[in-house]
Amino acid sequence: MRGPLLLFLALLPVHAQAASDPWPGSPVLTRLFVLPSGRADRDRLIRTLDLTVAQVRELERLAGSERAYAQAARTLDRPGTRALNVKLAAMNAEKDRKVRRLLGTDYTLFRGWVRGWWQAQVRRAAG
């Protein structure tokens, strides 16, 4: 499964990859590991990457942090929003670093899976 997916991702034009990549700026982990509607997709991700229990727990923990920042953003005034955006950028960079370290060589597969999943979500919402 990994070989064909990685080959497909390598053949995509760089601009096509960037235009459809929600990671790390969108609440991907929240949608997969917190929201009930993401349960089937989360289970598919776990099977595809053959994640360990420890990896799943860490992704769940990171999803909780991701969700807390998103909820905080809803209650802020304009100056507070600007400050939160700076914190969000730092949180997203840290989230990406932690997931990269957690998944190791499977990080590339994770990123490809997320892009494919996101595109399916966008198509479903549009149609």
Coordinates of N, CA and C in Angstrom, one line a residue:
M1 N 0.8 -1.2 0.0 CA 0.0 0.0 0.0 C 0.9 1.3 0.0
R2 N 1.9 1.2 0.8 CA 2.8 2.4 0.9 C 3.5 2.8 -0.4
G3 N 4.0 1.8 -1.1 CA 4.8 2.1 -2.3 C 4.0 2.8 -3.3
P4 N 2.8 2.3 -3.8 CA 2.0 3.1 -4.8 C 1.6 4.4 -4.3
L5 N 1.3 4.6 -3.0 CA 0.8 5.9 -2.5 C 2.0 6.9 -2.6
L6 N 3.1 6.5 -2.2 CA 4.3 7.4 -2.2 C 4.7 7.7 -3.6
L7 N 4.6 6.8 -4.5 CA 4.9 7.1 -5.9 C 3.9 8.1 -6.5
F8 N 2.6 7.9 -6.2 CA 1.6 8.8 -6.6 C 1.9 10.2 -6.1
L9 N 2.2 10.3 -4.9 CA 2.5 11.7 -4.3 C 3.7 12.3 -4.9
A10 N 4.7 11.5 -5.2 CA 5.9 12.1 -5.8 C 5.6 12.6 -7.2
L11 N 4.6 12.1 -7.9 CA 4.3 12.5 -9.3 C 3.4 13.7 -9.4
L12 N 2.8 14.1 -8.2 CA 1.9 15.2 -8.3 C 2.8 16.5 -8.4
P13 N 2.3 17.5 -9.2 CA 3.0 18.8 -9.3 C 3.1 19.4 -7.9
V14 N 4.1 20.1 -7.6 CA 4.3 20.8 -6.3 C 3.2 21.7 -6.0
H15 N 2.7 22.5 -6.9 CA 1.6 23.4 -6.7 C 0.3 22.7 -6.4
A16 N 0.1 21.5 -7.0 CA -1.1 20.8 -6.7 C -1.1 20.2 -5.3
Q17 N 0.1 19.8 -4.8 CA 0.3 19.3 -3.5 C 0.0 20.4 -2.5
A18 N 0.6 21.6 -2.7 CA 0.4 22.7 -1.7 C -1.0 23.2 -1.6
A19 N -1.7 23.3 -2.8 CA -3.0 23.8 -2.8 C -4.0 23.0 -2.0
S20 N -3.8 21.7 -1.9 CA -4.7 20.8 -1.2 C -4.2 20.2 0.1
D21 N -3.2 20.9 0.7 CA -2.6 20.3 1.9 C -3.1 21.1 3.1
P22 N -3.9 20.5 4.0 CA -4.4 21.2 5.1 C -3.4 21.2 6.3
W23 N -2.4 20.4 6.2 CA -1.5 20.2 7.4 C -0.4 21.3 7.4
P24 N 0.0 21.8 8.5 CA -0.6 21.7 9.8 C -1.5 22.8 10.2
G25 N -1.9 23.7 9.2 CA -2.8 24.8 9.6 C -4.2 24.6 9.9
S26 N -4.8 23.5 9.4 CA -6.2 23.1 9.7 C -6.2 22.1 10.9
P27 N -7.4 22.1 11.6 CA -7.5 21.2 12.7 C -7.7 19.7 12.3
V28 N -6.8 19.2 11.6 CA -6.9 17.8 11.1 C -7.1 16.8 12.2
L29 N -6.2 16.9 13.2 CA -6.2 16.0 14.3 C -7.6 16.0 15.1
T30 N -8.1 17.2 15.3 CA -9.4 17.4 15.9 C -10.5 16.7 15.2
R31 N -10.5 16.9 13.9 CA -11.5 16.2 13.0 C -11.4 14.7 13.1
L32 N -10.2 14.2 13.2 CA -10.0 12.8 13.2 C -10.1 12.1 14.5
F33 N -9.6 12.8 15.6 CA -9.5 12.2 16.9 C -10.4 12.7 18.0
V34 N -11.2 13.7 17.6 CA -12.1 14.3 18.7 C -13.5 14.2 18.2
L35 N -13.8 14.6 17.0 CA -15.2 14.7 16.5 C -15.7 13.3 16.2
P36 N -16.9 13.0 16.7 CA -17.5 11.6 16.4 C -17.6 11.3 14.9
S37 N -17.8 12.4 14.1 CA -17.9 12.1 12.6 C -16.6 11.7 12.0
G38 N -15.5 11.8 12.7 CA -14.2 11.4 12.1 C -13.8 10.0 12.5
R39 N -14.6 9.3 13.3 CA -14.2 8.0 13.8 C -13.8 7.0 12.7
A40 N -14.6 6.9 11.7 CA -14.3 5.9 10.6 C -13.0 6.3 9.9
D41 N -12.8 7.6 9.6 CA -11.6 8.0 9.0 C -10.4 7.8 9.9
R42 N -10.6 8.1 11.2 CA -9.5 7.9 12.2 C -9.1 6.4 12.2
D43 N -10.1 5.5 12.2 CA -9.8 4.1 12.2 C -9.0 3.7 10.9
R44 N -9.4 4.3 9.8 CA -8.7 4.0 8.5 C -7.3 4.5 8.6
L45 N -7.1 5.7 9.1 CA -5.7 6.2 9.3 C -4.9 5.3 10.2
I46 N -5.4 4.8 11.3 CA -4.7 4.0 12.2 C -4.3 2.7 11.5
R47 N -5.2 2.1 10.7 CA -4.9 0.8 10.0 C -3.9 1.1 8.9
T48 N -4.0 2.2 8.2 CA -3.1 2.5 7.0 C -1.7 2.6 7.5
L49 N -1.5 3.4 8.6 CA -0.2 3.6 9.1 C 0.3 2.6 10.1
D50 N -0.6 1.7 10.5 CA -0.4 0.6 11.5 C 0.2 1.2 12.7
L51 N -0.6 2.2 13.3 CA -0.2 3.0 14.4 C -0.3 2.1 15.7
T52 N 0.7 2.4 16.6 CA 0.6 1.7 17.9 C -0.3 2.4 18.8
V53 N -0.7 1.8 19.9 CA -1.6 2.4 20.9 C -0.9 3.7 21.4
A54 N 0.4 3.7 21.7 CA 1.1 4.9 22.2 C 1.0 6.0 21.1
Q55 N 1.2 5.7 19.9 CA 1.1 6.7 18.8 C -0.3 7.3 18.8
V56 N -1.4 6.5 18.8 CA -2.7 7.0 18.8 C -3.0 7.9 20.0
R57 N -2.6 7.5 21.2 CA -2.8 8.3 22.4 C -2.1 9.6 22.2
E58 N -0.9 9.7 21.7 CA -0.2 11.0 21.5 C -0.9 11.8 20.5
L59 N -1.4 11.2 19.4 CA -2.2 12.0 18.4 C -3.5 12.5 19.0
E60 N -4.1 11.8 19.9 CA -5.3 12.2 20.6 C -5.0 13.4 21.5
R61 N -3.8 13.3 22.2 CA -3.4 14.4 23.1 C -3.1 15.7 22.3
L62 N -2.5 15.5 21.2 CA -2.2 16.7 20.3 C -3.5 17.3 19.8
A63 N -4.5 16.4 19.5 CA -5.8 16.9 19.0 C -6.5 17.7 20.1
G64 N -6.3 17.3 21.3 CA -6.9 18.1 22.4 C -6.3 19.5 22.5
S65 N -5.0 19.6 22.3 CA -4.4 20.9 22.3 C -4.8 21.8 21.1
E66 N -4.9 21.1 20.0 CA -5.4 21.8 18.7 C -6.8 22.3 18.9
R67 N -7.6 21.6 19.5 CA -9.0 22.0 19.8 C -9.1 23.1 20.8
A68 N -8.3 23.1 21.8 CA -8.3 24.1 22.8 C -7.9 25.5 22.2
Y69 N -6.9 25.5 21.3 CA -6.6 26.8 20.6 C -7.7 27.3 19.7
A70 N -8.4 26.3 19.0 CA -9.5 26.8 18.2 C -10.7 27.3 19.0
Q71 N -10.9 26.7 20.1 CA -12.0 27.2 21.0 C -11.7 28.6 21.6
A72 N -10.4 28.8 21.9 CA -10.0 30.1 22.5 C -10.2 31.2 21.4
A73 N -9.9 30.9 20.2 CA -10.1 31.9 19.1 C -11.5 32.4 19.0
R74 N -12.4 31.6 19.3 CA -13.9 32.0 19.1 C -14.3 33.2 20.1
T75 N -13.6 33.4 21.2 CA -14.0 34.4 22.2 C -13.2 35.6 22.2
L76 N -12.3 35.8 21.3 CA -11.3 36.9 21.3 C -11.8 38.1 20.5
D77 N -11.4 39.3 20.9 CA -11.6 40.5 20.2 C -10.5 40.6 19.1
R78 N -10.5 41.6 18.3 CA -9.6 41.8 17.2 C -8.1 41.8 17.6
P79 N -7.7 42.6 18.6 CA -6.3 42.5 19.1 C -5.9 41.2 19.6
G80 N -6.8 40.6 20.3 CA -6.5 39.2 20.9 C -6.4 38.2 19.8
T81 N -7.1 38.4 18.7 CA -7.1 37.4 17.6 C -5.7 37.5 17.0
R82 N -5.2 38.7 16.8 CA -3.8 38.8 16.2 C -2.8 38.1 17.1
A83 N -2.9 38.3 18.4 CA -1.9 37.6 19.3 C -2.1 36.1 19.2
L84 N -3.3 35.7 19.1 CA -3.6 34.2 19.1 C -3.0 33.7 17.7
N85 N -3.1 34.4 16.7 CA -2.6 33.9 15.4 C -1.1 33.6 15.5
V86 N -0.4 34.5 16.2 CA 1.0 34.2 16.4 C 1.2 32.9 17.2
K87 N 0.4 32.8 18.2 CA 0.5 31.6 19.0 C 0.1 30.3 18.2
L88 N -0.9 30.5 17.4 CA -1.4 29.4 16.5 C -0.3 28.9 15.6
A89 N 0.4 29.9 15.0 CA 1.5 29.5 14.1 C 2.6 28.8 14.8
A90 N 2.9 29.2 16.0 CA 3.9 28.4 16.8 C 3.4 27.1 17.2
M91 N 2.1 27.0 17.6 CA 1.5 25.7 17.9 C 1.5 24.8 16.7
N92 N 1.2 25.3 15.5 CA 1.1 24.4 14.4 C 2.5 23.9 14.0
A93 N 3.5 24.7 14.2 CA 4.9 24.3 13.9 C 5.3 23.2 14.9
E94 N 5.0 23.4 16.2 CA 5.3 22.5 17.2 C 4.5 21.2 17.0
K95 N 3.3 21.3 16.6 CA 2.4 20.1 16.3 C 3.1 19.3 15.2
D96 N 3.5 20.0 14.2 CA 4.1 19.3 13.0 C 5.4 18.6 13.5
R97 N 6.2 19.3 14.3 CA 7.5 18.7 14.8 C 7.2 17.5 15.6
K98 N 6.2 17.5 16.4 CA 5.9 16.4 17.3 C 5.4 15.2 16.5
V99 N 4.5 15.5 15.5 CA 4.0 14.4 14.7 C 5.1 13.8 13.8
R100 N 5.9 14.6 13.3 CA 7.1 14.1 12.5 C 8.0 13.2 13.4
R101 N 8.3 13.6 14.6 CA 9.1 12.8 15.5 C 8.3 11.5 15.9
L102 N 7.0 11.6 16.2 CA 6.2 10.5 16.6 C 6.1 9.4 15.5
L103 N 5.9 9.8 14.3 CA 5.7 8.9 13.2 C 7.0 8.4 12.5
G104 N 8.0 9.2 12.6 CA 9.3 8.8 12.0 C 9.1 8.7 10.5
T105 N 9.5 7.5 9.9 CA 9.5 7.3 8.5 C 8.1 7.3 7.9
D106 N 7.1 7.1 8.8 CA 5.7 7.0 8.3 C 5.1 8.4 8.2
Y107 N 5.9 9.5 8.5 CA 5.4 10.8 8.5 C 5.0 11.2 7.0
T108 N 5.7 10.8 6.0 CA 5.4 11.1 4.6 C 4.1 10.4 4.2
L109 N 3.9 9.2 4.7 CA 2.7 8.4 4.4 C 1.5 9.2 5.1
F110 N 1.7 9.6 6.3 CA 0.7 10.4 7.0 C 0.3 11.6 6.2
R111 N 1.3 12.4 5.8 CA 1.0 13.6 5.0 C 0.2 13.3 3.7
G112 N 0.6 12.2 3.0 CA -0.1 11.9 1.8 C -1.6 11.4 2.1
W113 N -1.7 10.7 3.2 CA -3.1 10.2 3.6 C -3.9 11.4 3.9
V114 N -3.4 12.3 4.7 CA -4.2 13.5 5.1 C -4.6 14.3 3.8
R115 N -3.7 14.5 2.9 CA -4.0 15.2 1.7 C -5.2 14.5 0.9
G116 N -5.1 13.2 0.8 CA -6.2 12.5 0.1 C -7.5 12.6 0.9
W117 N -7.4 12.4 2.2 CA -8.6 12.5 3.0 C -9.2 13.9 2.9
W118 N -8.4 14.9 2.9 CA -8.9 16.3 2.9 C -9.6 16.6 1.5
Q119 N -9.0 16.1 0.4 CA -9.6 16.3 -0.9 C -11.0 15.6 -0.9
A120 N -11.1 14.4 -0.3 CA -12.3 13.7 -0.3 C -13.4 14.5 0.5
Q121 N -12.9 15.1 1.6 CA -13.8 15.9 2.4 C -14.3 17.1 1.7
V122 N -13.4 17.8 0.9 CA -13.8 18.9 0.2 C -14.8 18.6 -0.9
R123 N -14.5 17.5 -1.6 CA -15.5 17.0 -2.7 C -16.8 16.7 -2.1
R124 N -16.8 16.0 -1.0 CA -18.1 15.6 -0.3 C -18.9 16.9 0.1
A125 N -18.2 17.9 0.6 CA -18.9 19.1 1.0 C -19.4 19.9 -0.2
A126 N -18.7 19.8 -1.3 CA -19.1 20.6 -2.5 C -20.3 19.9 -3.2
G127 N -20.5 18.6 -2.9 CA -21.3 18.0 -3.8 C -22.5 17.3 -3.6

